[in-house]
Coordinates of C-alpha atoms and ligand atoms in Angstrom, one line a residue:
M1 CA 0.0 0.0 0.0
A2 CA 1.4 3.4 -0.9
A3 CA 2.2 5.5 2.1
K4 CA 0.0 8.5 2.6
P5 CA 1.8 11.8 1.8
V6 CA 2.7 13.6 5.1
A7 CA 1.3 17.1 5.2
Q8 CA 4.2 19.5 4.9
R9 CA 4.5 22.2 7.5
A10 CA 4.1 25.7 6.2
K11 CA 7.4 27.4 5.4
R12 CA 8.4 30.4 7.5
L13 CA 9.0 33.6 5.7
V14 CA 10.7 36.8 6.9
V15 CA 10.1 39.7 4.5
L16 CA 12.4 42.7 4.4
V17 CA 11.2 46.1 3.2
S18 CA 12.4 49.7 2.9
G19 CA 9.4 51.6 1.4
S20 CA 5.8 51.4 0.5
G21 CA 5.6 47.6 0.9
T22 CA 3.0 46.8 -1.9
N23 CA 4.9 43.6 -2.7
L24 CA 4.7 42.7 1.0
Q25 CA 1.0 43.5 0.9
A26 CA 0.6 41.2 -2.1
L27 CA 2.2 38.4 -0.1
I28 CA 0.0 39.1 2.9
D29 CA -3.1 39.1 0.8
G30 CA -2.1 36.1 -1.4
I31 CA -1.4 34.0 1.7
A32 CA -4.7 35.1 3.3
A33 CA -6.7 34.3 0.1
A34 CA -5.2 30.8 -0.4
G35 CA -4.9 30.0 3.3
V36 CA -1.5 29.2 4.9
E37 CA -1.7 25.5 4.3
A38 CA -2.6 25.7 0.6
Y39 CA -0.1 28.4 0.0
G40 CA 2.6 26.5 1.8
A41 CA 4.1 29.4 3.7
E42 CA 3.4 32.1 6.3
I43 CA 5.0 35.4 7.1
V44 CA 6.5 35.2 10.6
A45 CA 8.1 38.6 10.7
V46 CA 8.8 41.8 8.7
G47 CA 12.1 43.6 9.0
A48 CA 13.2 47.0 7.7
D49 CA 16.3 49.3 7.6
R50 CA 14.3 52.4 8.5
D51 CA 11.3 53.5 10.7
G52 CA 8.1 55.2 9.7
I53 CA 7.6 53.5 6.4
E54 CA 4.3 52.2 5.0
G55 CA 5.8 48.7 4.6
L56 CA 6.1 48.5 8.4
A57 CA 2.6 49.9 8.9
R58 CA 1.2 47.3 6.5
A59 CA 2.9 44.6 8.6
E60 CA 1.5 46.0 11.8
R61 CA -2.0 46.2 10.4
A62 CA -1.7 42.5 9.5
G63 CA -0.6 41.7 13.1
L64 CA 2.9 40.6 12.1
P65 CA 5.9 41.1 14.3
V66 CA 8.3 43.8 13.0
F67 CA 11.9 44.8 13.6
V68 CA 14.1 47.6 12.4
R69 CA 17.9 47.6 12.1
R70 CA 19.2 50.9 10.9
V71 CA 22.8 51.2 9.4
R72 CA 23.4 54.4 11.3
D73 CA 22.8 52.7 14.7
H74 CA 25.8 50.5 14.1
G75 CA 29.5 51.3 14.2
T76 CA 30.3 49.6 10.9
R77 CA 28.4 48.2 7.9
E78 CA 29.6 44.7 9.0
E79 CA 28.1 45.2 12.5
W80 CA 24.8 46.3 10.9
D81 CA 24.9 43.2 8.6
A82 CA 25.5 40.9 11.6
A83 CA 22.7 42.6 13.6
L84 CA 20.2 42.2 10.7
A85 CA 21.2 38.6 10.2
E86 CA 20.7 38.0 14.0
A87 CA 17.3 39.7 14.0
V88 CA 16.1 37.6 11.0
A89 CA 17.5 34.4 12.4
R90 CA 15.5 34.9 15.6
H91 CA 12.4 34.1 13.5
E92 CA 13.9 30.9 12.1
P93 CA 12.9 31.5 8.5
D94 CA 13.0 28.9 5.8
L95 CA 13.0 31.7 3.2
V96 CA 13.9 35.4 3.5
V97 CA 12.3 37.7 0.9
S98 CA 13.7 41.1 0.0
A99 CA 10.6 43.0 -1.2
G100 CA 11.8 46.5 -2.0
F101 CA 14.6 46.2 0.6
M102 CA 17.1 48.8 -0.7
K103 CA 20.2 47.7 1.1
I104 CA 22.9 45.3 0.0
V105 CA 23.5 42.6 2.7
G106 CA 27.0 41.5 3.6
K107 CA 29.0 38.3 4.2
E108 CA 27.5 37.3 7.5
F109 CA 23.9 37.6 6.2
L110 CA 24.7 35.6 3.1
A111 CA 26.6 33.0 5.2
R112 CA 23.4 32.4 7.1
F113 CA 20.7 32.8 4.5
G114 CA 22.5 32.3 1.1
G115 CA 20.5 30.0 -1.1
R116 CA 17.3 30.9 0.6
F117 CA 17.3 34.7 0.2
V118 CA 15.0 35.9 -2.6
N119 CA 14.9 39.4 -4.1
T120 CA 12.6 41.1 -6.5
H121 CA 14.1 43.6 -8.9
P122 CA 12.2 46.0 -11.3
A123 CA 14.1 45.2 -14.5
L124 CA 15.0 42.2 -16.6
L125 CA 18.3 41.2 -15.1
P126 CA 21.1 41.1 -16.0
S127 CA 20.1 44.4 -17.6
F128 CA 19.8 47.4 -15.2
P129 CA 20.8 46.1 -11.8
G130 CA 21.1 48.4 -8.8
A131 CA 18.8 50.9 -7.1
H132 CA 17.4 52.5 -10.3
G133 CA 16.3 49.7 -12.5
V134 CA 13.3 51.5 -14.0
R135 CA 15.1 54.8 -14.6
D136 CA 18.1 53.1 -16.1
A137 CA 16.0 51.0 -18.5
L138 CA 14.3 54.2 -19.7
A139 CA 17.5 56.1 -20.0
Y140 CA 18.9 53.3 -22.2
G141 CA 15.9 53.5 -24.4
A142 CA 14.8 49.9 -23.8
R143 CA 11.5 49.0 -25.4
V144 CA 10.7 46.2 -23.0
T145 CA 11.6 45.9 -19.4
G146 CA 10.0 44.1 -16.5
C147 CA 10.9 42.4 -13.2
T148 CA 13.1 39.6 -12.0
V149 CA 12.7 37.4 -8.9
H150 CA 16.1 35.9 -8.1
F151 CA 18.2 34.4 -5.4
V152 CA 20.7 36.8 -3.8
D153 CA 24.4 36.2 -4.1
D154 CA 27.4 38.4 -3.2
G155 CA 27.0 40.6 -6.3
V156 CA 24.5 43.4 -6.9
D157 CA 21.4 41.6 -8.5
T158 CA 23.6 38.9 -10.0
G159 CA 22.2 35.8 -8.3
P160 CA 20.4 32.9 -10.1
I161 CA 17.1 33.9 -11.7
I162 CA 13.9 32.2 -10.6
A163 CA 11.3 34.0 -12.8
Q164 CA 10.8 37.1 -14.9
G165 CA 7.9 39.2 -16.1
V166 CA 8.0 41.4 -19.2
V167 CA 6.5 44.9 -19.5
E168 CA 6.5 47.1 -22.6
V169 CA 7.8 50.6 -22.5
R170 CA 5.4 53.2 -23.9
D171 CA 6.5 56.5 -25.4
E172 CA 4.6 58.5 -22.7
D173 CA 6.8 56.7 -20.0
Y174 CA 9.4 59.3 -20.7
E175 CA 7.2 62.1 -19.5
D176 CA 7.1 61.2 -15.8
E177 CA 10.6 59.7 -15.3
G178 CA 9.2 56.2 -15.2
A179 CA 6.6 56.5 -12.4
A180 CA 3.8 55.0 -14.5
L181 CA 6.2 52.4 -16.0
H182 CA 7.2 51.4 -12.5
E183 CA 3.6 51.0 -11.5
R184 CA 2.9 48.7 -14.5
I185 CA 6.0 46.7 -13.6
K186 CA 4.9 46.4 -10.0
E187 CA 1.5 45.0 -11.1
V188 CA 3.3 42.2 -12.8
E189 CA 5.9 41.9 -10.1
R190 CA 3.5 41.5 -7.2
K191 CA 1.8 38.5 -8.9
L192 CA 5.1 37.0 -9.9
L193 CA 6.5 37.2 -6.4
V194 CA 3.4 35.7 -4.8
D195 CA 3.5 32.9 -7.3
V196 CA 7.2 32.2 -7.0
V197 CA 7.4 32.3 -3.3
G198 CA 4.5 29.9 -3.0
R199 CA 6.0 27.5 -5.5
L200 CA 9.4 27.5 -3.8
A201 CA 7.7 26.9 -0.4
R202 CA 5.3 24.1 -1.6
N203 CA 7.5 22.3 -4.1
G204 CA 11.1 22.8 -2.8
Y205 CA 13.9 23.7 -5.2
R206 CA 17.5 23.3 -6.0
I207 CA 20.0 25.7 -7.4
E208 CA 22.2 24.1 -10.1
G209 CA 24.8 26.7 -11.0
R210 CA 22.8 29.5 -12.5
K211 CA 19.7 27.4 -13.0
V212 CA 16.9 27.2 -10.4
V213 CA 14.9 24.1 -10.6
I214 CA 11.6 24.1 -8.7
Q215 CA 10.7 20.5 -8.0
Ligands
LIG301 C1 9.8 47.1 -6.2 O1 9.5 47.5 -7.6 C2 11.1 46.4 -6.1 O2 11.4 45.6 -7.3 C3 12.0 47.5 -6.0 O3 11.4 48.4 -5.2 C4 10.0 48.3 -5.3 C5 9.4 48.2 -4.0 O4 8.0 48.4 -4.0 N1 13.3 47.1 -5.6 C6 14.5 47.5 -6.0 O5 14.6 48.4 -6.8 C7 15.7 46.8 -5.4 N2 16.8 47.1 -6.2 P1 7.1 48.1 -2.8 O6 7.8 48.8 -1.6 O7 5.8 48.8 -3.1 O8 6.9 46.7 -2.6

């Protein structure tokens, strides 16, 4: 007789934010809509590198524990990195999601969470990495751009790609320095992030060089 599949426990997510937190909100809403068991993961805490942001307010409204580790409260960047890693580790995450977290983490953080630290970026990597993915794509004159969900490695937006979404650039996007384009990218990005994180959590995955295989 075939053994009955054992129900998998929901994976624990810590989400890191720096701003408005609409990607975090999409995860909160996506998990609530599916139910933790069906989605395969739950958010156990939200961390930030600054206070007073809408991302933290969203977490608090959802009843999630929050923590803030500001660079300027630490003597060195390495000390901040270690403090952030410690704060995240306290929540024993299976996956850490950078959802608009605008800091580059360091060695200590990657030593603890490498291979399970996911970032979402508003461009089609490897084009336009860094803090201004939307602006840089426009400045280059790209006709399509989009978003990339990827694992974080020790470069800037260079880790293995999990999934990408494409968005066309319109002529009028040049008129507002990319604000409307970024909004259209974020519409695609939010859905992609909720889908990818759920699949990683439910199915498991392996990273083979640059290729991510979701089982
Ligand atoms: C997202 O578009 C995300 O890709 C971007 O910040 C936005 C956050 O939006 N991240 C980066 O540019 C990282 N380099 P949100 O706070 O509304 O989720």
